[in-house]
N, CA, C and O atoms as a CHARMM CRD file, in Angstrom:
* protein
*
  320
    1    1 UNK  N      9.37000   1.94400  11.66100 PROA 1      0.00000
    2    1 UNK  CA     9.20000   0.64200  11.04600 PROA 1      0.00000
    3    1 UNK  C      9.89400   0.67500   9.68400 PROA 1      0.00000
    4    1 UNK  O      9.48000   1.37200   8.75800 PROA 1      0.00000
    5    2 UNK  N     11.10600  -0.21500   9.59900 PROA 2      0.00000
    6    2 UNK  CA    11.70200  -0.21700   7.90400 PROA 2      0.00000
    7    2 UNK  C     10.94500  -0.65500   6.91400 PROA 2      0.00000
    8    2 UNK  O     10.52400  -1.70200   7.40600 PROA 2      0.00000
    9    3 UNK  N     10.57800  -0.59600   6.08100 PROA 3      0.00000
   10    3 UNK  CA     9.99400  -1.36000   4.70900 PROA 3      0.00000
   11    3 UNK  C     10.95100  -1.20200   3.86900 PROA 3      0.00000
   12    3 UNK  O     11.10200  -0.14500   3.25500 PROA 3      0.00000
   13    4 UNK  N     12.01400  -2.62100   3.67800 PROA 4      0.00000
   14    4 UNK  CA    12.92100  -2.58500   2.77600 PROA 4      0.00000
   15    4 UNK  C     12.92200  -2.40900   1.47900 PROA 4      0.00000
   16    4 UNK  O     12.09900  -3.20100   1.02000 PROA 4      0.00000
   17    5 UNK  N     13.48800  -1.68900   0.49700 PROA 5      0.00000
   18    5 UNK  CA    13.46900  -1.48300  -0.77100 PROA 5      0.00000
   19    5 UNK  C     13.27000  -2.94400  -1.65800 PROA 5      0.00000
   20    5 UNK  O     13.99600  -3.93000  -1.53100 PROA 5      0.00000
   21    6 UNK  N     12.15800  -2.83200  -2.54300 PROA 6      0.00000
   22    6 UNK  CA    12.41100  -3.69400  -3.52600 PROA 6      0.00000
   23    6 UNK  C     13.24500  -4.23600  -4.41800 PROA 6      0.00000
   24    6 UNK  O     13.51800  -3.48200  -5.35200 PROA 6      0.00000
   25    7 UNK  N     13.80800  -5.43800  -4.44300 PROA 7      0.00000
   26    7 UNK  CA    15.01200  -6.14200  -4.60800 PROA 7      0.00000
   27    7 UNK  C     14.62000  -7.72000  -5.02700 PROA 7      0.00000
   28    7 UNK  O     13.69600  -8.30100  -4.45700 PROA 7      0.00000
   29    8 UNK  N     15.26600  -8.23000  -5.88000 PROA 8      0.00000
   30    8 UNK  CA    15.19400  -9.40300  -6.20100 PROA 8      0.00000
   31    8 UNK  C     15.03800 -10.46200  -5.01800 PROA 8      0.00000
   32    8 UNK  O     14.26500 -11.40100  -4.82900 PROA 8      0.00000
   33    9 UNK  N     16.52400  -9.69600  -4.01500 PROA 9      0.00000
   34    9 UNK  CA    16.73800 -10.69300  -3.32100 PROA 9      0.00000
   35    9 UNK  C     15.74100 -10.35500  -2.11700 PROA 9      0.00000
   36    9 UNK  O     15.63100 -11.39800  -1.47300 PROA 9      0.00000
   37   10 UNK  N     15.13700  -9.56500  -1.66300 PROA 10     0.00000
   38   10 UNK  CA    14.04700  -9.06100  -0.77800 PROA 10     0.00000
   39   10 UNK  C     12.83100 -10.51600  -0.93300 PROA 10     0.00000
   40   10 UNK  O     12.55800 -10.94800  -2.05300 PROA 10     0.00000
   41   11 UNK  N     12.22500 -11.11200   0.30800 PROA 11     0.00000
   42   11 UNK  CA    11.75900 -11.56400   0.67500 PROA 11     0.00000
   43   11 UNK  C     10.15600 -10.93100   1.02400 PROA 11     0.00000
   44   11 UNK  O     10.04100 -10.26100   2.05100 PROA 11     0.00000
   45   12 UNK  N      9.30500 -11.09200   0.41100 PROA 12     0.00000
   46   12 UNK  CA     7.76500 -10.54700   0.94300 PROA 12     0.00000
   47   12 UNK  C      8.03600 -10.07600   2.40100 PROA 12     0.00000
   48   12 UNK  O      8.18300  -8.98700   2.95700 PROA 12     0.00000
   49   13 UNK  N      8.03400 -11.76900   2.87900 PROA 13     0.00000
   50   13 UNK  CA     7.65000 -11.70400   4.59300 PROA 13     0.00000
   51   13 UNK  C      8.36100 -10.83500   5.24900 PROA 13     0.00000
   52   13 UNK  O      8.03300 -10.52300   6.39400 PROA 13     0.00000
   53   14 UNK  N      9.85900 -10.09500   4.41100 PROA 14     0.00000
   54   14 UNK  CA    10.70500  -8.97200   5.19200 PROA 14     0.00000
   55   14 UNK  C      9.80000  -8.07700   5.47300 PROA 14     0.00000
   56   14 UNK  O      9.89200  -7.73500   6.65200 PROA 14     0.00000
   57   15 UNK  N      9.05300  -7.60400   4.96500 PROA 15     0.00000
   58   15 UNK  CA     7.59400  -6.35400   5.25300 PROA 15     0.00000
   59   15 UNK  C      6.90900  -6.78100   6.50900 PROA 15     0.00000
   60   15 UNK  O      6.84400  -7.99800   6.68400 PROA 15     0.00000
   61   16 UNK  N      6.30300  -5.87700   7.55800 PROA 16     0.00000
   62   16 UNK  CA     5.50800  -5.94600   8.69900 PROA 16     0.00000
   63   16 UNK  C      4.68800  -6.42500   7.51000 PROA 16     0.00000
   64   16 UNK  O      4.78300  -6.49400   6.28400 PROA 16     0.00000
   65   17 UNK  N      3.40100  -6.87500   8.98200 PROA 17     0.00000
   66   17 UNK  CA     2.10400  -7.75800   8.68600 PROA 17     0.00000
   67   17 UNK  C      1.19400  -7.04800   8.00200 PROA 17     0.00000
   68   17 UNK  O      0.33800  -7.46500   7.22200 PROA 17     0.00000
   69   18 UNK  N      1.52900  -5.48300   8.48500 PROA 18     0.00000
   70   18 UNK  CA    -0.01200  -4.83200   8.02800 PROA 18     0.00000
   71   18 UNK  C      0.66300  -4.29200   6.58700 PROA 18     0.00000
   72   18 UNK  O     -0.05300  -3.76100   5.73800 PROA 18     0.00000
   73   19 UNK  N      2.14900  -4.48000   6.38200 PROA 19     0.00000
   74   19 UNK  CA     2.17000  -3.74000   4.93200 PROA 19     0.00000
   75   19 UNK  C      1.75900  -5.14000   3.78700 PROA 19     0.00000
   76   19 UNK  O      1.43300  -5.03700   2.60500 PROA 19     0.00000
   77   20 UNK  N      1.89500  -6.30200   4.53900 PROA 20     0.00000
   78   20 UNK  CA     1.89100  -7.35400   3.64100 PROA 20     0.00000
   79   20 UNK  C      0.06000  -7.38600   3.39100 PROA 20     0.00000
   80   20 UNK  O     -0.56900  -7.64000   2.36400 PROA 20     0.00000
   81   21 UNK  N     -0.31900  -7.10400   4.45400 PROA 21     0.00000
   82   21 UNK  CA    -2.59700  -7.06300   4.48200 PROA 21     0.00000
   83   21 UNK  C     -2.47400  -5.96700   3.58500 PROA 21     0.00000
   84   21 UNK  O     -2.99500  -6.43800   2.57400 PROA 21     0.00000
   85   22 UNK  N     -2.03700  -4.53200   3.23000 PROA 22     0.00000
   86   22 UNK  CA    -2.06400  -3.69400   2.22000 PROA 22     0.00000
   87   22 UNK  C     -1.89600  -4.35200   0.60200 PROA 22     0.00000
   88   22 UNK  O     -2.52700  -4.25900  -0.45100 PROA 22     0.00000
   89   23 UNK  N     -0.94000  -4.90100   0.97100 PROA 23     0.00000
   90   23 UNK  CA    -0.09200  -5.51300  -0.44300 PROA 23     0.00000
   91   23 UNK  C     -1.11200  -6.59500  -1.22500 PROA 23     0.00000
   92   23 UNK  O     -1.35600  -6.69300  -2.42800 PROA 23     0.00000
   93   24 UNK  N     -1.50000  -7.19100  -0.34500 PROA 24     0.00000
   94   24 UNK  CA    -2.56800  -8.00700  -0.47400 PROA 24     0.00000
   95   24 UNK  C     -3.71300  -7.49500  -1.09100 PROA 24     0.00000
   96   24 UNK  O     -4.19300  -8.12200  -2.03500 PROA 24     0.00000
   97   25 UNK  N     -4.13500  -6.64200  -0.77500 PROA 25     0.00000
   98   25 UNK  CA    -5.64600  -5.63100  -0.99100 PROA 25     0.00000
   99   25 UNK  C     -5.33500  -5.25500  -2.09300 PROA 25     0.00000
  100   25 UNK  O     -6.12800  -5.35200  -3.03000 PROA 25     0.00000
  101   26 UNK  N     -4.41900  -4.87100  -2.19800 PROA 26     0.00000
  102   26 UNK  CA    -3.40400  -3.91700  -3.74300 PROA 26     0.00000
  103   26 UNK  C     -3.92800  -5.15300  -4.91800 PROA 26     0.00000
  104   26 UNK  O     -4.97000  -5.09600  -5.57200 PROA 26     0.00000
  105   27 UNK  N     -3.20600  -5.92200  -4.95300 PROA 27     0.00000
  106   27 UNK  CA    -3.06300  -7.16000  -5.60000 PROA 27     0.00000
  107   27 UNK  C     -4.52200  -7.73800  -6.05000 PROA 27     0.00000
  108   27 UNK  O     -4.75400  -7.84600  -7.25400 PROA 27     0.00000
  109   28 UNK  N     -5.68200  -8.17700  -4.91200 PROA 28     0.00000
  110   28 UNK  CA    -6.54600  -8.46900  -4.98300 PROA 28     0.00000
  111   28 UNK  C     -7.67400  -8.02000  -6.24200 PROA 28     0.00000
  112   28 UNK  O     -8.32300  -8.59200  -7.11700 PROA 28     0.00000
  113   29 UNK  N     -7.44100  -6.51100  -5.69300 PROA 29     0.00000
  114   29 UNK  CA    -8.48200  -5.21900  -6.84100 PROA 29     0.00000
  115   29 UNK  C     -8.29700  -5.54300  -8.01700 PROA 29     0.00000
  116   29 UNK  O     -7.24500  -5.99300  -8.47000 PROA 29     0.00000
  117   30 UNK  N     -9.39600  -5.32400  -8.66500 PROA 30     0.00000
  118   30 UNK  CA    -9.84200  -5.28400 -10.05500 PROA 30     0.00000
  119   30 UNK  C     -8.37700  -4.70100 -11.05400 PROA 30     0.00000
  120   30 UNK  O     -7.75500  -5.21100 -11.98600 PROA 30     0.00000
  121   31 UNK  N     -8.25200  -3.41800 -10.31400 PROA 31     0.00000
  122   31 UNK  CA    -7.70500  -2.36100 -10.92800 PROA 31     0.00000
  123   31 UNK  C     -6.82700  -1.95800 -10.29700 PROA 31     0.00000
  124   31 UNK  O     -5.98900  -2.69300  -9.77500 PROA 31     0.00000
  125   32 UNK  N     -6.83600  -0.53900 -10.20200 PROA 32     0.00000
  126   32 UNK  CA    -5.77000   0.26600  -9.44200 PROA 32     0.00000
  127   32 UNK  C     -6.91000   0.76700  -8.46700 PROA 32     0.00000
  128   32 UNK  O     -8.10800   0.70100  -8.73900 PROA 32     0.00000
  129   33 UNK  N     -6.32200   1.33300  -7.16700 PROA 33     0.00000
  130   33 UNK  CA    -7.35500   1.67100  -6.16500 PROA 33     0.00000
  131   33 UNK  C     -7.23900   2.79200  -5.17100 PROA 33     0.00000
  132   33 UNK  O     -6.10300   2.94300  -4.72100 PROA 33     0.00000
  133   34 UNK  N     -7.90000   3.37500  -4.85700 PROA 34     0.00000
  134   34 UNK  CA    -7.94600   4.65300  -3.76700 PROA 34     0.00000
  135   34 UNK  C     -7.25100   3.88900  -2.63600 PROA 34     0.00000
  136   34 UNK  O     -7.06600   2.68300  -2.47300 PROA 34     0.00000
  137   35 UNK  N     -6.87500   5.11500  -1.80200 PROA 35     0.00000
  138   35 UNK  CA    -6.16100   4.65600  -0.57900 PROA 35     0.00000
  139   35 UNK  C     -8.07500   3.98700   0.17000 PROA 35     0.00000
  140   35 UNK  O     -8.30900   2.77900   0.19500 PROA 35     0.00000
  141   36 UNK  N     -8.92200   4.82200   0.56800 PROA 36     0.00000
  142   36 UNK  CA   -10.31900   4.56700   0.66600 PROA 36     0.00000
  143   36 UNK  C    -10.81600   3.25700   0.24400 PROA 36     0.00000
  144   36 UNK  O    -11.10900   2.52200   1.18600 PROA 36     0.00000
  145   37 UNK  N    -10.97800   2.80100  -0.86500 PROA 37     0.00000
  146   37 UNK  CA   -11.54500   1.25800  -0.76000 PROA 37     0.00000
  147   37 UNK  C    -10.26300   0.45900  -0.41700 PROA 37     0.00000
  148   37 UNK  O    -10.52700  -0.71500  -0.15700 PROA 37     0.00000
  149   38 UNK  N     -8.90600   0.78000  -0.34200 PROA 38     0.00000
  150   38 UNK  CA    -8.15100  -0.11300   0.59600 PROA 38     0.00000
  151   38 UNK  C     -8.50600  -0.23300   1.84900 PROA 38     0.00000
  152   38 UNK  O     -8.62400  -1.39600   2.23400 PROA 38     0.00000
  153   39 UNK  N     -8.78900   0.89800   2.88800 PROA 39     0.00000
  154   39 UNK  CA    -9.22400   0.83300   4.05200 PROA 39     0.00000
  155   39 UNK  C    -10.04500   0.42700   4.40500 PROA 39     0.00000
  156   39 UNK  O    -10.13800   0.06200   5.57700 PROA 39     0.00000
  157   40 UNK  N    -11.18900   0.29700   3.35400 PROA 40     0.00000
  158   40 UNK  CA   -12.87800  -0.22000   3.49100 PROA 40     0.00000
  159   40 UNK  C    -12.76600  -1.65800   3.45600 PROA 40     0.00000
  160   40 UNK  O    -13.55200  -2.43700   3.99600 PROA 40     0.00000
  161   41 UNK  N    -11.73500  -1.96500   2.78400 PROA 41     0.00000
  162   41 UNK  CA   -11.73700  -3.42600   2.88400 PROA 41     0.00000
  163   41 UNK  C    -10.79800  -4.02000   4.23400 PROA 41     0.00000
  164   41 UNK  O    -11.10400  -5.07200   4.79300 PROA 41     0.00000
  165   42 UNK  N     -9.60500  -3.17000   4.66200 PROA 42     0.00000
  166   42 UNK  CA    -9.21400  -3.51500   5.91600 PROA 42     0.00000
  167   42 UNK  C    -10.04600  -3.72400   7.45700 PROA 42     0.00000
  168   42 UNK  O     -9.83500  -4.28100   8.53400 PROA 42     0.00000
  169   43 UNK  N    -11.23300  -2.80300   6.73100 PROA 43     0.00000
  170   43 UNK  CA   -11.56000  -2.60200   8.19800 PROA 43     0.00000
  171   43 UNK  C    -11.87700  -1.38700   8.87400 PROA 43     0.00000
  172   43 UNK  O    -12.55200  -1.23500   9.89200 PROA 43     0.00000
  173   44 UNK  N    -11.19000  -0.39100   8.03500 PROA 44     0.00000
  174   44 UNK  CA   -11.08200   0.87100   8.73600 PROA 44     0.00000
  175   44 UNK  C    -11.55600   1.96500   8.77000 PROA 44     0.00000
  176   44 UNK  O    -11.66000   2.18800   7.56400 PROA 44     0.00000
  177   45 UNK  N    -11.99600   2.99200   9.35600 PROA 45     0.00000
  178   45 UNK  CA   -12.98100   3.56300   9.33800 PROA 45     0.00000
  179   45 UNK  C    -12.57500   5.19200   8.59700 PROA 45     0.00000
  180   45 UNK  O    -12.18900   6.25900   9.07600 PROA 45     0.00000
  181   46 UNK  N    -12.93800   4.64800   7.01000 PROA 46     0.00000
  182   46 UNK  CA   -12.40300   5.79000   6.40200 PROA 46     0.00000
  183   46 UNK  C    -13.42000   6.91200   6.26900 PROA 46     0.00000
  184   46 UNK  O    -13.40100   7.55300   5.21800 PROA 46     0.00000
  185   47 UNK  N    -14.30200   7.22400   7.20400 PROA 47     0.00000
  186   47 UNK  CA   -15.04400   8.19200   7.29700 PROA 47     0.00000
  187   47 UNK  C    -14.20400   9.43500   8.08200 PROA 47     0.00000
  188   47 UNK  O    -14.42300  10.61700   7.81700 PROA 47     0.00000
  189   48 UNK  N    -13.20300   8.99300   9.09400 PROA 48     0.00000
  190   48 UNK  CA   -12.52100   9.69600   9.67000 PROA 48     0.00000
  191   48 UNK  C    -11.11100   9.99700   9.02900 PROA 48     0.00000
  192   48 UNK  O    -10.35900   9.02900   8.92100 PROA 48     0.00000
  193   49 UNK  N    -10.70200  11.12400   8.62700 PROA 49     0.00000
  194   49 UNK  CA    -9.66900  11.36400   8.23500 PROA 49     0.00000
  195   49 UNK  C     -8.63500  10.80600   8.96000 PROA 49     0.00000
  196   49 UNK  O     -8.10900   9.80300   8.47900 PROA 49     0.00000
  197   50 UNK  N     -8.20100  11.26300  10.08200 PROA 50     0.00000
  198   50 UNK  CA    -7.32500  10.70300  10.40500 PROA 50     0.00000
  199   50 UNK  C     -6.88300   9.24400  10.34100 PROA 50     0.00000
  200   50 UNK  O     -5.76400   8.80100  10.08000 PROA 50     0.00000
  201   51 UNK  N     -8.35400   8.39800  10.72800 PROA 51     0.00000
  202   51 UNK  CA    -7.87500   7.19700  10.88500 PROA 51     0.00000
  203   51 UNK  C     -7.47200   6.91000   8.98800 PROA 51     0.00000
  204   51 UNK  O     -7.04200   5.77000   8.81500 PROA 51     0.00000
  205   52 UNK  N     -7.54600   7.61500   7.89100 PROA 52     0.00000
  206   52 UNK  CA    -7.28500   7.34700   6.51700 PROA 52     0.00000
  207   52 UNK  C     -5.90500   7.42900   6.32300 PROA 52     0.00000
  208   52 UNK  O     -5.19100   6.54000   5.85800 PROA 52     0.00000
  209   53 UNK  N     -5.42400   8.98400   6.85500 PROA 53     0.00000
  210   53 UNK  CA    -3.91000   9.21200   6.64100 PROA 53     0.00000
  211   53 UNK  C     -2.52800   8.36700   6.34000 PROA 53     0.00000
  212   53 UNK  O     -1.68500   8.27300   5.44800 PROA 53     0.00000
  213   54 UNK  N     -2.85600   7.73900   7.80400 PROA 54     0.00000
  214   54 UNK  CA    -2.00100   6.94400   8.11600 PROA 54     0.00000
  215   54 UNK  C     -1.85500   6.01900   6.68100 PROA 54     0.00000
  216   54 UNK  O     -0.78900   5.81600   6.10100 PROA 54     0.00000
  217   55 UNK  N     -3.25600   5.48900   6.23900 PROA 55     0.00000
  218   55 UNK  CA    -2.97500   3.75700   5.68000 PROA 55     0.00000
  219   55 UNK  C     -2.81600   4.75900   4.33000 PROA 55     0.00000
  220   55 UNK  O     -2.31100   4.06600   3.44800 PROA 55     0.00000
  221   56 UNK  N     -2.96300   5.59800   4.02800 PROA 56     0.00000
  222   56 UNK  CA    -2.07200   6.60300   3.12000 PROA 56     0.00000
  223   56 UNK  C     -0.67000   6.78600   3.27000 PROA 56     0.00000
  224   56 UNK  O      0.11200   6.59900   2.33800 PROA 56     0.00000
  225   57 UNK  N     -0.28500   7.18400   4.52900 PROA 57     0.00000
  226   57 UNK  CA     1.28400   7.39400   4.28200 PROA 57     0.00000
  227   57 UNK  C      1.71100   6.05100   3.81700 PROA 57     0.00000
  228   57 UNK  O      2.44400   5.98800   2.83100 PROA 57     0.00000
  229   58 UNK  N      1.28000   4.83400   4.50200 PROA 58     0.00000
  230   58 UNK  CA     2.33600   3.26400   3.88300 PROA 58     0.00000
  231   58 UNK  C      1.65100   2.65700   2.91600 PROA 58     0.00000
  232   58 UNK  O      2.10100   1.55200   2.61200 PROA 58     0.00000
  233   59 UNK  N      0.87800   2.95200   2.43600 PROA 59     0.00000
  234   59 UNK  CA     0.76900   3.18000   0.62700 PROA 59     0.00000
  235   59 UNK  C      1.95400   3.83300  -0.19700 PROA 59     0.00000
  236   59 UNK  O      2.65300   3.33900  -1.08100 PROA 59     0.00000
  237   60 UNK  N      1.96400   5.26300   0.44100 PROA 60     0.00000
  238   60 UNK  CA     3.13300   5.90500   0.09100 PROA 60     0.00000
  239   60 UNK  C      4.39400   5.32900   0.07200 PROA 60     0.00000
  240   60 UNK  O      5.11700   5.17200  -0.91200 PROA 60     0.00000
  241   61 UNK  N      4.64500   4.97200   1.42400 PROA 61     0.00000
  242   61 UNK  CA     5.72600   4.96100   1.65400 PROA 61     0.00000
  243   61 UNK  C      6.28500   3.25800   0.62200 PROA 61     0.00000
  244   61 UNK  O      7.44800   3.09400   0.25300 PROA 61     0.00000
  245   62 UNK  N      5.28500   2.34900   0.38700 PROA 62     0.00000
  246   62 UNK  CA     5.38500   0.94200  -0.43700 PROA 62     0.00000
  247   62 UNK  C      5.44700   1.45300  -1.89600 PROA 62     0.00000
  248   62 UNK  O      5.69500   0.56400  -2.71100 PROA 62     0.00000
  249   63 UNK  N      5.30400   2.48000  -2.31100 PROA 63     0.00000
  250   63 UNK  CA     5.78500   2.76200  -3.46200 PROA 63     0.00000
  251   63 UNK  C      7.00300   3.55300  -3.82200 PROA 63     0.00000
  252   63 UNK  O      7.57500   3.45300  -4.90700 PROA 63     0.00000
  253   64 UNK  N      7.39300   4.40500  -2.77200 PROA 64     0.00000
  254   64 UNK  CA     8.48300   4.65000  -2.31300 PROA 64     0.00000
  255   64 UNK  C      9.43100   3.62400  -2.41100 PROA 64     0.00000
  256   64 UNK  O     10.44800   3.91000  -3.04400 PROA 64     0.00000
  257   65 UNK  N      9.35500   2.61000  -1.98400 PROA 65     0.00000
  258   65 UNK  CA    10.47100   1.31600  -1.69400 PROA 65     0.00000
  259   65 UNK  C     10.20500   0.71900  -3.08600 PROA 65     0.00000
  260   65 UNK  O     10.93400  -0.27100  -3.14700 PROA 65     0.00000
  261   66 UNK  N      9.49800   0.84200  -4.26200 PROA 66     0.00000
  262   66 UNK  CA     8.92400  -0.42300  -5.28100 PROA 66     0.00000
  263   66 UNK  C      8.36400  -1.45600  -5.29300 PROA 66     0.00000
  264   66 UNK  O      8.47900  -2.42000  -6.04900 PROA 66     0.00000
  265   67 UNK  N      7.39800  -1.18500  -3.98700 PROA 67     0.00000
  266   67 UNK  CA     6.28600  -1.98500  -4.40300 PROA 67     0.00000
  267   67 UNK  C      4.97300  -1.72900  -5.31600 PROA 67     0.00000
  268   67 UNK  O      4.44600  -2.24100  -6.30400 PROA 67     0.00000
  269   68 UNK  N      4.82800  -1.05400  -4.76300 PROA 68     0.00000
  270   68 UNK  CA     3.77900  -0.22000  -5.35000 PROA 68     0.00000
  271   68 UNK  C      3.89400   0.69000  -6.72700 PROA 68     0.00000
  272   68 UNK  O      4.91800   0.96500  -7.35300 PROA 68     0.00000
  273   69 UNK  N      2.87600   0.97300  -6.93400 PROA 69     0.00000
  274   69 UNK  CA     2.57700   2.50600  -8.13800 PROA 69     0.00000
  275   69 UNK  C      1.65000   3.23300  -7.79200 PROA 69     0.00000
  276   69 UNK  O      0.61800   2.88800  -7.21500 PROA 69     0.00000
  277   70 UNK  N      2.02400   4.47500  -8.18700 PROA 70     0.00000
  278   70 UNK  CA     1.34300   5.14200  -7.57800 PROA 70     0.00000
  279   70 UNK  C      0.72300   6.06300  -8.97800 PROA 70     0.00000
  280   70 UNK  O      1.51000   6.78200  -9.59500 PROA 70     0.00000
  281   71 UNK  N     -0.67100   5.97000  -9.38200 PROA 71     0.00000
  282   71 UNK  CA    -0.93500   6.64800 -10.57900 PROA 71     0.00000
  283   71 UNK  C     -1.31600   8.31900 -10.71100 PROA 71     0.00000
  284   71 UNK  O     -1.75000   8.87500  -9.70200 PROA 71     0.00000
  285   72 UNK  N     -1.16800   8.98600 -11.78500 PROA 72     0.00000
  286   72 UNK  CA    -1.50900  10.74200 -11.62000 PROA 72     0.00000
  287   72 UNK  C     -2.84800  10.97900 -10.74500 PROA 72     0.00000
  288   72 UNK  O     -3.16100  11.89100  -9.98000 PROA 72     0.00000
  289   73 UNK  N     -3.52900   9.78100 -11.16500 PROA 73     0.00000
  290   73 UNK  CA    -4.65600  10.54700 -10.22900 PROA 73     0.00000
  291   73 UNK  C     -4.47100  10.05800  -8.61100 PROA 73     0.00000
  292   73 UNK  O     -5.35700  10.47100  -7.86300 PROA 73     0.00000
  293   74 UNK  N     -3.44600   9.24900  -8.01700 PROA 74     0.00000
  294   74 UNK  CA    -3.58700   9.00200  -6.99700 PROA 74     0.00000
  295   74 UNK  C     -4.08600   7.97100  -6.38100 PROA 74     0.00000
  296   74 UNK  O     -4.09100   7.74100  -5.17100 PROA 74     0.00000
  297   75 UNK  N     -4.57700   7.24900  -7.38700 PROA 75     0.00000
  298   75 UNK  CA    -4.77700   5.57100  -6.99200 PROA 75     0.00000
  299   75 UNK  C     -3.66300   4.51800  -7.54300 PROA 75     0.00000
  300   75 UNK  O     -2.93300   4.64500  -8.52600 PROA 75     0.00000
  301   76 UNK  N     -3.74000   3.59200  -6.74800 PROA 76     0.00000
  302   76 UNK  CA    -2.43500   2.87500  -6.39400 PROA 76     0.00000
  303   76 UNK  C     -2.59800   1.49200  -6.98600 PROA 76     0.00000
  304   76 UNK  O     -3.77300   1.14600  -7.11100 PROA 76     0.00000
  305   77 UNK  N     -1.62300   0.57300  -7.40100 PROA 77     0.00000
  306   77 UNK  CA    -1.62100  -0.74800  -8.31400 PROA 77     0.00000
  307   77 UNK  C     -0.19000  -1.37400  -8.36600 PROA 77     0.00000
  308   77 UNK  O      0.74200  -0.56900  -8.37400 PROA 77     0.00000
  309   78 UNK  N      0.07900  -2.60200  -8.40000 PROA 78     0.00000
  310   78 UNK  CA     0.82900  -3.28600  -8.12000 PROA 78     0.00000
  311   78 UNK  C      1.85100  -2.67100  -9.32500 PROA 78     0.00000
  312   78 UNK  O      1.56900  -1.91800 -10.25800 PROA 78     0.00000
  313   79 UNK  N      3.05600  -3.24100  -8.97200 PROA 79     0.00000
  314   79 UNK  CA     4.50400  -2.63200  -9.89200 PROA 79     0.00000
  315   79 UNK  C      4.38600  -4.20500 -11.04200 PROA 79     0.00000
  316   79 UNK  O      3.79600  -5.26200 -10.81700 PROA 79     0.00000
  317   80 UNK  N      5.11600  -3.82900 -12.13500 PROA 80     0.00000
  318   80 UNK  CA     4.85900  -4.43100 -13.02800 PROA 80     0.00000
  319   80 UNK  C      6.08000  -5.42700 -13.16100 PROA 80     0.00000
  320   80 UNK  O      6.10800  -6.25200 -14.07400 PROA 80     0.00000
C-alpha cells in the first residue's frame, strides 16, 4: 500500500481509508499520543500485541512520509 510523501500538492484523500481514520485520531487528541490509545479508539484490540504492531508500523510509516511526528518518547502528533 503507497502512502505518498507529504507535499503541498498531495491531496489527504491520496492516503488509504484507514491511514486517513489514523490521521484523524492523531489530530483529534489532546496531545501527542501512544500508538495504544490510537487503537483504543479505533477499535482495536490492543491487549494483543500483534493486533498493536501493525497500527504501529503505519504510524511509522505516516511519519516517515510527513505526516506525522514522531516524539523521543514514542508518542506521535500531528506535523506542524
Amino acid at each position: 500500500m503507497l502512502i505518498p510523501h507529504r507535499t503541498p500538492d498531495v491531496e489527504e484523500a491520496a492516503r488509504p481509508s484507514d491511514y486517513q481514520r489514523i490521521l484523524a485520531v492523531v489530530r483529534q487528541a489532546a496531545g501527542p499520543v501512544m500508538a495504544r490509545q490510537v487503537g483504543e479508539t479505533l477499535g482495536v484490540d490492543v491487549s494483543v500485541r500483534s493486533k498493536l504492531e501493525p497500527l504501529r508500523g503505519k504510524l511509522v510509516r505516516l511519519t516517515d512520509r510527513g505526516w506525522l511526528r514522531k516524539m523521543p518518547d514514542g508518542r506521535f502528533t500531528t506535523r506542524l
